[in-house]
Short mmCIF file of C-alpha atoms and ligand atoms in Angstrom, two decimals:
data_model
loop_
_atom_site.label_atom_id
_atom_site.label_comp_id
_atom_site.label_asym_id
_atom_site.label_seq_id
_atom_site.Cartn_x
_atom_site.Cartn_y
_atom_site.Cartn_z
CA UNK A 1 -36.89 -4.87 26.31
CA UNK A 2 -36.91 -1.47 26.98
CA UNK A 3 -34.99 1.09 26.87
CA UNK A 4 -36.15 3.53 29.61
CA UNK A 5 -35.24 0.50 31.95
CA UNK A 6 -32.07 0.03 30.84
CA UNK A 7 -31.15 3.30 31.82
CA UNK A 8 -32.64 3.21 34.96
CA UNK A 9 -31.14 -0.21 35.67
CA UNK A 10 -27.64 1.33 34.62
CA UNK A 11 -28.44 4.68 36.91
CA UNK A 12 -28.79 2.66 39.87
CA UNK A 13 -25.68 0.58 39.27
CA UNK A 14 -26.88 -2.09 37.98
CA UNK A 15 -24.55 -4.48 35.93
CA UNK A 16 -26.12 -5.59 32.47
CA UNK A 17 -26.69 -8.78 30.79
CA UNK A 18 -24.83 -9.24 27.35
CA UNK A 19 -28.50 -9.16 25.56
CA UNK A 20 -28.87 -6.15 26.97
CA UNK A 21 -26.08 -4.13 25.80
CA UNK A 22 -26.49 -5.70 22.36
CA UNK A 23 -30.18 -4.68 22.17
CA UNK A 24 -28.99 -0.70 23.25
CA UNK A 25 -25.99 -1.05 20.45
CA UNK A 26 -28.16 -2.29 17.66
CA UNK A 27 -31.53 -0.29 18.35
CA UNK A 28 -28.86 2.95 18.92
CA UNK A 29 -26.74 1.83 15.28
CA UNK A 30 -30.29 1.09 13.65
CA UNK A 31 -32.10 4.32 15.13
CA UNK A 32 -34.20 2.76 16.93
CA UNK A 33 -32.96 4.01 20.07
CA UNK A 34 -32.65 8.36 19.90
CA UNK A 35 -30.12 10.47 20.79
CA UNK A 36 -31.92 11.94 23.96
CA UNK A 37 -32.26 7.92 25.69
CA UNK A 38 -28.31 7.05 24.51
CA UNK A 39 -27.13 10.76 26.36
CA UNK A 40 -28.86 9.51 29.52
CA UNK A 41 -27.76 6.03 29.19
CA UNK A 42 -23.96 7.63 28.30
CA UNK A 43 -24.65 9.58 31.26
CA UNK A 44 -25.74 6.60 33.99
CA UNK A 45 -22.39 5.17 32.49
CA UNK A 46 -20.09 8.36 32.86
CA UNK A 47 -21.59 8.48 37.08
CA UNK A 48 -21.96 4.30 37.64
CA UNK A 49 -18.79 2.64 35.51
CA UNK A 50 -19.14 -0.39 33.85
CA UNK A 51 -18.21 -3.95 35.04
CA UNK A 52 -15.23 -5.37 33.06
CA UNK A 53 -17.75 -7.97 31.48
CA UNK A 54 -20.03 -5.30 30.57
CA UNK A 55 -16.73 -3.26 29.15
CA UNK A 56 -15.92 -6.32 26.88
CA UNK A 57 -19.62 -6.87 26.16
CA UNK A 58 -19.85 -3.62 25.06
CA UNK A 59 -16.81 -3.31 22.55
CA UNK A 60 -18.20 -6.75 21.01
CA UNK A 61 -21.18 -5.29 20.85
CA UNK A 62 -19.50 -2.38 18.57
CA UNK A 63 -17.39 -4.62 16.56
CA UNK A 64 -20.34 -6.29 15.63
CA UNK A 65 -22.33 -2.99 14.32
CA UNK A 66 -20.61 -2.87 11.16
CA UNK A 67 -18.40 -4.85 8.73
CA UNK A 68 -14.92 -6.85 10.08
CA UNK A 69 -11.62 -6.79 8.21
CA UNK A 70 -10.68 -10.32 7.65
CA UNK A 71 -6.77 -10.77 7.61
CA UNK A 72 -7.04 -14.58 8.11
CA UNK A 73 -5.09 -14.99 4.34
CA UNK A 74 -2.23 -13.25 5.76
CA UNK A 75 0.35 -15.72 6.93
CA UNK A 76 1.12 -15.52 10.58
CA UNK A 77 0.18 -13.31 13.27
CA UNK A 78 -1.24 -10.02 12.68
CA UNK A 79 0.10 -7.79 15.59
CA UNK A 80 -1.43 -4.19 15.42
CA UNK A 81 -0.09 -1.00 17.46
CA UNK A 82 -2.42 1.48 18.59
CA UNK A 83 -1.13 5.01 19.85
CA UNK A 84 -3.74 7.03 21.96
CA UNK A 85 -2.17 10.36 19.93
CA UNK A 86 0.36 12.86 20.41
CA UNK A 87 2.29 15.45 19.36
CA UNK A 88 4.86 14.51 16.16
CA UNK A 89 4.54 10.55 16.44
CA UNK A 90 6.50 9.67 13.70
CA UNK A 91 6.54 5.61 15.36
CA UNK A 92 3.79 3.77 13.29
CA UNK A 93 6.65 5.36 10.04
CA UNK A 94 9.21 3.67 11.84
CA UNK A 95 7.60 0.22 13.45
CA UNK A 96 5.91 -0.35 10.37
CA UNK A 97 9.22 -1.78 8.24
CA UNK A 98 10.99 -2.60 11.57
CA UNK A 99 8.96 -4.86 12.72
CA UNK A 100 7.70 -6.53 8.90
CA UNK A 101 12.34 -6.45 8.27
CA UNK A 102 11.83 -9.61 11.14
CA UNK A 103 8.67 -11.33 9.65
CA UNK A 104 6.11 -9.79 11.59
CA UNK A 105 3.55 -9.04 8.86
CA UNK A 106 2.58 -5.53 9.27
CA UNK A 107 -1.19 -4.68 7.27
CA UNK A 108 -1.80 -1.52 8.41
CA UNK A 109 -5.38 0.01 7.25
CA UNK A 110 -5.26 3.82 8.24
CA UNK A 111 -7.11 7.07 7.91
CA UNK A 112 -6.35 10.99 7.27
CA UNK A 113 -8.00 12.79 9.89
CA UNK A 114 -7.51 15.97 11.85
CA UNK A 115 -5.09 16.64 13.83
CA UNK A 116 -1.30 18.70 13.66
CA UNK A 117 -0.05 17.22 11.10
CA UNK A 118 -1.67 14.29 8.84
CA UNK A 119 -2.47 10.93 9.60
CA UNK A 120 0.20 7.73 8.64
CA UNK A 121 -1.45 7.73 5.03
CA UNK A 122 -0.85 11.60 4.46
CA UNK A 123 2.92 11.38 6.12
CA UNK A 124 3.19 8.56 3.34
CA UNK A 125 2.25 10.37 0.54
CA UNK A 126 4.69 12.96 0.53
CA UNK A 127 6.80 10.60 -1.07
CA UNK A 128 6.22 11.26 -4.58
CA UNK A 129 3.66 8.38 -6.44
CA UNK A 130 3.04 6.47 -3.37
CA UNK A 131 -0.49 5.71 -2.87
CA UNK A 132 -2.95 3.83 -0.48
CA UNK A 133 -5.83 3.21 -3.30
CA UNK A 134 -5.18 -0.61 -3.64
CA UNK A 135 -7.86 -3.06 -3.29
CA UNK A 136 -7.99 -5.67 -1.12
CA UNK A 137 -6.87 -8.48 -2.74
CA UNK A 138 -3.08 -6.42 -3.47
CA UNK A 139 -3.35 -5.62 -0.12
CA UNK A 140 -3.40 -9.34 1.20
CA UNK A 141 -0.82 -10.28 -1.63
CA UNK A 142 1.55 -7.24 -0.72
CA UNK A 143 1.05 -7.82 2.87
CA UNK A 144 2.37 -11.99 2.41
CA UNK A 145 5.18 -10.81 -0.06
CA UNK A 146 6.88 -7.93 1.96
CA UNK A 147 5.38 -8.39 5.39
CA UNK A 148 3.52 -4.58 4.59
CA UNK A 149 1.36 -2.83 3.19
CA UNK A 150 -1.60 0.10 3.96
CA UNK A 151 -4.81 0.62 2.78
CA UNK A 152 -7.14 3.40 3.29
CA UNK A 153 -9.74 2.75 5.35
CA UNK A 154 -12.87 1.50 3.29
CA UNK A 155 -15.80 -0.06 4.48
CA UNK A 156 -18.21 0.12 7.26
CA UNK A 157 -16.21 -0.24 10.35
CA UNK A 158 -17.82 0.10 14.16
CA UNK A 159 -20.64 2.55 13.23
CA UNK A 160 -22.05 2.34 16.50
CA UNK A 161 -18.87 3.84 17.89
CA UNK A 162 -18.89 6.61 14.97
CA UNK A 163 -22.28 7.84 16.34
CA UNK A 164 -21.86 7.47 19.77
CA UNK A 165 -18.84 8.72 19.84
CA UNK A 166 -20.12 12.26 18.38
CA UNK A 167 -22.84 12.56 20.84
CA UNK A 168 -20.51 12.27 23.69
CA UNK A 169 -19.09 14.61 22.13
CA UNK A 170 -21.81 17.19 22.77
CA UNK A 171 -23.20 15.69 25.95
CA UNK A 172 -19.71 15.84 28.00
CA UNK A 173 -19.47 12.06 28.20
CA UNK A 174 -16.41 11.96 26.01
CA UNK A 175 -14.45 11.45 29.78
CA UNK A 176 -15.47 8.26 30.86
CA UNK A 177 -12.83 5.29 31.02
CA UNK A 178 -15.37 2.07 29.77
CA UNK A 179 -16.76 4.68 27.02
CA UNK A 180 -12.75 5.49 26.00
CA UNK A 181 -11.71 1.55 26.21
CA UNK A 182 -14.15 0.23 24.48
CA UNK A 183 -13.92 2.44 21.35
CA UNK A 184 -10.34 2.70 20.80
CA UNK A 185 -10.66 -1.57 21.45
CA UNK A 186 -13.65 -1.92 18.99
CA UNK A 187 -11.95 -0.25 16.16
CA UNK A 188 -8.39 -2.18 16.62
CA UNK A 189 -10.79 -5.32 16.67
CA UNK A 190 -12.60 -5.06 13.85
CA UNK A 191 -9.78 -4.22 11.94
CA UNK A 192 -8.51 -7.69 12.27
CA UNK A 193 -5.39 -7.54 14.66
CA UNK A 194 -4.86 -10.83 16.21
CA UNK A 195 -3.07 -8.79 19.18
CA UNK A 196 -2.81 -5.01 19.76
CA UNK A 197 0.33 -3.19 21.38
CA UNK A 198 -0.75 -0.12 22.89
CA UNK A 199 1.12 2.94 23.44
CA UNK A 200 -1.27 5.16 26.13
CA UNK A 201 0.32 8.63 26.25
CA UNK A 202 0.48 10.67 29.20
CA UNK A 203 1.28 14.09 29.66
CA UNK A 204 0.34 17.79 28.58
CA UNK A 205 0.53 16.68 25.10
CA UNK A 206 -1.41 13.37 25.78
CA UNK A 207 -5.55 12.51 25.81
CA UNK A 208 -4.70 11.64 29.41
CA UNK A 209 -2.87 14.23 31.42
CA UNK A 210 -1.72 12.26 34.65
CA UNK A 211 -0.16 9.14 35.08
CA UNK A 212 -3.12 7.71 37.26
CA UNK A 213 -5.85 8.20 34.24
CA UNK A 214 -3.08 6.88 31.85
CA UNK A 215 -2.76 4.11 33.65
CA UNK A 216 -6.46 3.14 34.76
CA UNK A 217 -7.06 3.87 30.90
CA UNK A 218 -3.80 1.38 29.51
CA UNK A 219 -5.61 -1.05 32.41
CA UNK A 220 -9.26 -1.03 30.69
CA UNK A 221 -7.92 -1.59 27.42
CA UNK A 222 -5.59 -4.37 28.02
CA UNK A 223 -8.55 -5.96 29.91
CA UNK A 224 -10.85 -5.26 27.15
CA UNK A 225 -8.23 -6.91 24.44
CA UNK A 226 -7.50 -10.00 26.78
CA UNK A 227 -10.86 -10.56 27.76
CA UNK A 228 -12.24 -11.03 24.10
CA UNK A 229 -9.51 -13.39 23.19
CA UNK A 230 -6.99 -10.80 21.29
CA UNK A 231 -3.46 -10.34 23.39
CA UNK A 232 -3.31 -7.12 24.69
CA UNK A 233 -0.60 -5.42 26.35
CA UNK A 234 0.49 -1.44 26.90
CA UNK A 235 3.57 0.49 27.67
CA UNK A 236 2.81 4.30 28.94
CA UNK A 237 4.87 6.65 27.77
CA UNK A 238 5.86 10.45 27.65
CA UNK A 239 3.69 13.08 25.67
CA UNK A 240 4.56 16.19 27.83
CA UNK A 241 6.85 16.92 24.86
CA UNK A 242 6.61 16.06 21.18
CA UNK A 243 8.37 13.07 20.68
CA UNK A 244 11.48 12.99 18.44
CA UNK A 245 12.61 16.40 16.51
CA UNK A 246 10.24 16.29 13.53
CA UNK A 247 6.23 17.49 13.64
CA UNK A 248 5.23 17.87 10.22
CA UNK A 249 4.40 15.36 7.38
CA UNK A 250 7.63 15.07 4.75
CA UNK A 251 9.71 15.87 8.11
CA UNK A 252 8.21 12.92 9.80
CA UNK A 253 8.70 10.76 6.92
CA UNK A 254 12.43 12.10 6.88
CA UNK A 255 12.70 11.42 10.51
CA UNK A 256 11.64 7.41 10.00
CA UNK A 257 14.08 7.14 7.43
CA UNK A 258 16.91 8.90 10.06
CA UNK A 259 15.56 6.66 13.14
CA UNK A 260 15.20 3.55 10.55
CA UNK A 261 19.38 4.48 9.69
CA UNK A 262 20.03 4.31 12.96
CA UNK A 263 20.66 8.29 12.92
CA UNK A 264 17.03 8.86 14.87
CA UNK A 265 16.50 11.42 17.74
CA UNK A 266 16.77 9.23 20.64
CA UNK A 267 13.44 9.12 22.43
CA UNK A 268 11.97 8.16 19.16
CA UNK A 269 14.77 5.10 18.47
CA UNK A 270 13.75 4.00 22.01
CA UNK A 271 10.41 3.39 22.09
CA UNK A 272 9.97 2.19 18.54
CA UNK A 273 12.32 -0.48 20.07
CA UNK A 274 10.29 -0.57 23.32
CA UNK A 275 7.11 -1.07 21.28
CA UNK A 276 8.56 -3.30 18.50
CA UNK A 277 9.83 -6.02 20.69
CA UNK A 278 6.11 -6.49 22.41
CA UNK A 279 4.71 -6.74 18.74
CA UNK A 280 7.54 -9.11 17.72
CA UNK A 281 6.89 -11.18 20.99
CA UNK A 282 3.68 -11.25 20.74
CA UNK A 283 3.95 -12.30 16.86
CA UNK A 284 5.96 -15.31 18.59
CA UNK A 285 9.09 -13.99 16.04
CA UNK A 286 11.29 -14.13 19.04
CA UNK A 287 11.12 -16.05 22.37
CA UNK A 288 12.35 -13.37 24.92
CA UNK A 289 11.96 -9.45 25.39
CA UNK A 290 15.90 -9.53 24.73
CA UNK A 291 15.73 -11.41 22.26
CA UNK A 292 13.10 -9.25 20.19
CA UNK A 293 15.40 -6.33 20.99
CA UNK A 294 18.11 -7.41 19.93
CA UNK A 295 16.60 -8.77 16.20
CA UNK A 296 15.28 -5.48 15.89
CA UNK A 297 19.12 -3.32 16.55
CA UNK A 298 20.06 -6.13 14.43
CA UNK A 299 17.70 -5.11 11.56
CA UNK A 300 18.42 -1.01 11.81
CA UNK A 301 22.06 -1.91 11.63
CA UNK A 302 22.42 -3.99 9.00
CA UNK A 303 20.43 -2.01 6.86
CA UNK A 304 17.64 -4.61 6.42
CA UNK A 305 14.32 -2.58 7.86
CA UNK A 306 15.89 0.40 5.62
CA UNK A 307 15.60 -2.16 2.38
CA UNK A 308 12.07 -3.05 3.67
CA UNK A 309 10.84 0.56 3.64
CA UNK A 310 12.14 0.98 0.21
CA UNK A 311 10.55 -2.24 -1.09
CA UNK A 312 6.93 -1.20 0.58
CA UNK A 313 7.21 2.76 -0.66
CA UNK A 314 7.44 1.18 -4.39
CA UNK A 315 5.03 -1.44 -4.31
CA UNK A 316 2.66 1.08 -4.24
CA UNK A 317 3.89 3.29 -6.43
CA UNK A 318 6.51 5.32 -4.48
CA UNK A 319 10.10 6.76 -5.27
CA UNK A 320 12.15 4.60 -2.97
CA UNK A 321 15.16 6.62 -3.99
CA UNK A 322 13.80 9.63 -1.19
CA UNK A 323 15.17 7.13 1.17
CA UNK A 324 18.85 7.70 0.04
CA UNK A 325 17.80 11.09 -1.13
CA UNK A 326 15.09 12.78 1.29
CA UNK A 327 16.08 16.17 -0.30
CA UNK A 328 13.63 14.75 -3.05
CA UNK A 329 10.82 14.79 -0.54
CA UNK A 330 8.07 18.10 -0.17
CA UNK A 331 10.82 21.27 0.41
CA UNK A 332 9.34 24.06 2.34
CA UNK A 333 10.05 27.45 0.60
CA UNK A 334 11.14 29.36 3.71
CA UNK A 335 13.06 28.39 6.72
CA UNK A 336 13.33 30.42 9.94
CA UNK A 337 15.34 29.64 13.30
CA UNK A 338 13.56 30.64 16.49
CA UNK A 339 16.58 32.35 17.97
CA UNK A 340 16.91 31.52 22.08
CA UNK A 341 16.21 34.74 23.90
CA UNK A 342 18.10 33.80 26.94
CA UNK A 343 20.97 31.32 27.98
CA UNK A 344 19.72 28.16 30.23
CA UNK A 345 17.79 25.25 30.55
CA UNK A 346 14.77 23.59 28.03
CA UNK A 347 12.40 23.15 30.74
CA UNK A 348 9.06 22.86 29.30
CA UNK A 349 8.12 22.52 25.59
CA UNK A 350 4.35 22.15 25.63
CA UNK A 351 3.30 19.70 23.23
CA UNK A 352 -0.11 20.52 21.62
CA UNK A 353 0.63 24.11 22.18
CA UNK A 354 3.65 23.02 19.43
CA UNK A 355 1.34 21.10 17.60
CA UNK A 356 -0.83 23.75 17.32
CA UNK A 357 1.85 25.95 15.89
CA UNK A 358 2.99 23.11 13.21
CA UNK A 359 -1.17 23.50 11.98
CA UNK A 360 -1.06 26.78 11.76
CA UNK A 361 1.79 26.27 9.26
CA UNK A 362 -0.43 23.91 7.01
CA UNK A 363 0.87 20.75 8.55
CA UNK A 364 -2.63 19.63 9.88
CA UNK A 365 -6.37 19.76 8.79
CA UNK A 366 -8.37 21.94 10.93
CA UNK A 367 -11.14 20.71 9.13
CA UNK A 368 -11.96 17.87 7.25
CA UNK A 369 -12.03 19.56 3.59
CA UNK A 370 -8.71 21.69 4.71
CA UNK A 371 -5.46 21.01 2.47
CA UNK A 372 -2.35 19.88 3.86
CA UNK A 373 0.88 21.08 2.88
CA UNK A 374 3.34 18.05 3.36
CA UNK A 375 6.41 20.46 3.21
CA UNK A 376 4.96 22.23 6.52
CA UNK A 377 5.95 21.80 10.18
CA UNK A 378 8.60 22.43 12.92
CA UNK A 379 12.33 20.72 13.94
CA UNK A 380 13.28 20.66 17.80
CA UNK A 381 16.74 21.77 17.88
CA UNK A 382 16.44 21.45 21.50
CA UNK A 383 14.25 19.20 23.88
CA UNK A 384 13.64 19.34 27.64
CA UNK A 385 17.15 19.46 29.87
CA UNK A 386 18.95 20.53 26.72
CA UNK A 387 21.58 23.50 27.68
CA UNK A 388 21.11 26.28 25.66
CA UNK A 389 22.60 29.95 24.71
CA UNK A 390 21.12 33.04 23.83
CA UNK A 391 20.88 33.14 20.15
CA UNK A 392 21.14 29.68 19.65
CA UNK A 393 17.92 27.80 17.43
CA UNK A 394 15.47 26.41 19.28
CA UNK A 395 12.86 25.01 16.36
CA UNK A 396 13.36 25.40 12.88
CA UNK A 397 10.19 26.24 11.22
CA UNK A 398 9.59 25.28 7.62
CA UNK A 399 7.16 27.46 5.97
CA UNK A 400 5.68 28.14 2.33
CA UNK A 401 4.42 31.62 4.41
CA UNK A 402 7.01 34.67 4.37
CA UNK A 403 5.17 35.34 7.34
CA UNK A 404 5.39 33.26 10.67
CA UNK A 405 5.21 35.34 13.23
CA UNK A 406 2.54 34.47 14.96
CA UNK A 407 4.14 30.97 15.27
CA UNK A 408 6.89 32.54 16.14
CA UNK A 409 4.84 34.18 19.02
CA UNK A 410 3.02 30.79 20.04
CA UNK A 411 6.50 28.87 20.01
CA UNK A 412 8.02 31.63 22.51
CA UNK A 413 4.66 31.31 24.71
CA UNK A 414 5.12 27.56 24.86
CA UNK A 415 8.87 26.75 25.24
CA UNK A 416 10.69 27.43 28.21
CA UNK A 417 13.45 27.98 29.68
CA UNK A 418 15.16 27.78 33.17
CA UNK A 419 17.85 29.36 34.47
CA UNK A 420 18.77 26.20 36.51
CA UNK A 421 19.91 22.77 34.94
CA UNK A 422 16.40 20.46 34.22
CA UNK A 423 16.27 16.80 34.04
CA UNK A 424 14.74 15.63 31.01
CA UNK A 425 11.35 13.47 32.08
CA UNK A 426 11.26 10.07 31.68
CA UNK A 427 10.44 8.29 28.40
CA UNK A 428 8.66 4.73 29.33
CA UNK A 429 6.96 4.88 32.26
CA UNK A 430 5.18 1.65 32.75
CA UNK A 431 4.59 -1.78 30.82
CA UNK A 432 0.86 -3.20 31.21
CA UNK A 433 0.32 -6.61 30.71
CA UNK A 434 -2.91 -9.05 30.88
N1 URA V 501 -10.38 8.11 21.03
C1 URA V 501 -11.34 7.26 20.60
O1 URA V 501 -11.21 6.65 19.55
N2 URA V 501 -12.44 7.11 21.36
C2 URA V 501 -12.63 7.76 22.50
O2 URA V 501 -13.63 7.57 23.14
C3 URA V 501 -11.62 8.64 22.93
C4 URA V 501 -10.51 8.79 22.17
CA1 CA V 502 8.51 13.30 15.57
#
């Protein structure tokens, strides 16, 4: 085989065979295939699409570059939930212990990253002694004990996708729906999940800005998942503002323990439950949608997904007391209100414009070597249709800065307000199922 036909096969439309993609994933992984021929292949894809065998085909083909998490000594079924990112997406805090409270084992490997604020294991560790350094073997035992645990991500995991996805990066093929699918797919894979829950944002805030793309994206992936033998569904949801109050990492992690008392903004109570009762059917802990629902109210009221969180935070290591006590997570030194200039209506509150403000605080790495500082971030006082007078706080900013004024600035750009009343847009837009 070559790979100059390849490419020309995929520039004229052609579909290709299995062998084929295999041979342009494992010459491009080994380096046997350069940059320059995987742009123009990345190209022909970005112009000509890819069948939905050659989409599944080609996340196998992934998977299959590197090592594969093997959960298959954790009892039951290993349901993971995937969130296309967003602005202050405190869920994976929350659906972690709800779902594991009803027997759905929940073992969760995660990262740090970039971003506004931390990933899930930096959130975590601003509770005091709680780490993610465990090998695997506590992992697996934690994981059959209290239905949860997290690891940091170790290993060799889709290296073909790590690659490729930097050269799209710099050859403006990033865009392209098969390209999208089948990386966010091939990492969930690997990583063991037995089924995947998706949660495809759309919005300002959201990789995908309109519900069409949200949707044709949500479509690929649940394809992708169903056709390699891992159930797959998706539920589309609102990222035109952040989602719940908190963006920050302690504030998140105060913000699960709220939502997990029952006491949680709404937006973020409702899909957690939205989310949770696809991962509990799926995890065949309940026979009905209702009946997954209604486990899951169940386990927020009587306190049992609270006693789970506090049981995972100190098997590795954590103070569990935060839980009854957040004042005993990361405290900011400075607090400022950002004072309403006008009486009306919330009408916009753009959401990586706000995450972008919560960075500049410290909340997020704007590199890979920056600190975080866990204390950091923003509150919503007020979110989109929200009445409000002049004078009245729209975001509380915790800060270790004396200085935030040019967050104050960006915040004023970035939320506005209406003189007329504002309906507040719609949470869950759409379920996708195989
Ligand atoms: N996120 C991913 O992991 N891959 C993509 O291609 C796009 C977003
Ligand atoms: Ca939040």
């Amino acid at each position: 085989m070559r790979m100059v036909d390849l490419i020309e096969k995929k520039r004229d439309g052609k579909e290709l065979t299995t062998e084929e993609i295999q041979f342009i994933i494992k010459g491009y992984t080994d380096g046997s295939i350069p940059d320059y021929q995987m742009s123009a292949f990345t190209m022909a894809i970005y112009f000509q699409g890819m069948t939905e065998r050659e989409r599944a085909d080609l996340t196998m083909a992934m998977v299959e570059s590197g090592d594969q998490i093997d959960l298959s000594k954790i009892e039951g079924i290993k349901v993971d939930k995937h969130s296309t990112g967003g602005v202050g997406d405190t869920t994976t805090l929350v659906l972690g212990p709800l779902v594991a409270s009803v027997g759905v084992p929940v073992a969760k490997m995660s990262g740090r990253g970039l971003g506004h604020t931390g990933g899930t294991i930096d959130k975590l560790e601003s509770v005091p002694g709680f780490h993610v350094e465990i090998d695997n073997n506590t992992f697996i035992d934690l994981v059959n004990k209290n239905k949860i645990a997290v690891i940091s991500q170790s290993g060799n995991l889709t290296p073909a996708d790590k690659k490729l996805y930097a050269l799209r990066d710099v050859t403006a093929t990033v865009n392209s729906i098969p390209l999208i699918a089948s990386s966010i797919m091939s990492k969930k894979i690997a990583a063991g999940a037995d089924c995947i829950v998706l949660d495809v944002k759309t919005g300002a805030g959201a990789f995908m800005k309109t519900l069409e793309d949200s949707r044709e994206l949500a479509r690929a992936m649940v394809r992708i998942g169903n056709n390699v033998g891992r159930k797959t569904m998706a539920i589309i949801s609102d990222m035109s503002q952040p989602l719940g109050f908190a963006i920050g990492n302690a504030l998140e992690v105060k913000e699960a323990i709220d939502t997990l008392k029952g006491e949680g903004p709404e937006d973020l109570t409702e899909l957690c439950l939205t989310l949770g009762s696809h991962m509990v059917l799926l995890a065949q802990k309940a026979n009905s949608l209702t009946e997954a629902r209604q486990m899951l109210e169940k386990a927020i009221q009587n306190g049992s997904s609270l006693e789970t969180l506090k049981v995972f935070l100190s098997s590795q290591g954590g103070d569990a007391s935060v839980v009854d006590d957040p004042s005993k997570l990361p405290q900011a030194k400075y607090t400022f209100e950002l004072e309403a200039k006008e009486d009306g209506f919330v009408s916009e509150i753009v959401a990586d414009a706000v995450g972008t403000a919560a960075m500049l605080l410290g909340a997020g790495r704007a590199t890979k070597e920056s600190e975080i500082d866990l204390a950091a971030g923003l509150v919503l006082r007020k979110k989109i249709g929200d009445q409000v007078k002049k004078g009245e706080s729209l975001v509380t900013i915790y800060s270790n800065f004396e200085n935030v004024n040019e967050v104050k600035e960006k915040l004023y750009e970035n939320i506005k307000i209406s003189p007329e009343k504002v309906n507040p847009p719609k949470l869950i837009h759409e379920e996708i199922t195989g």
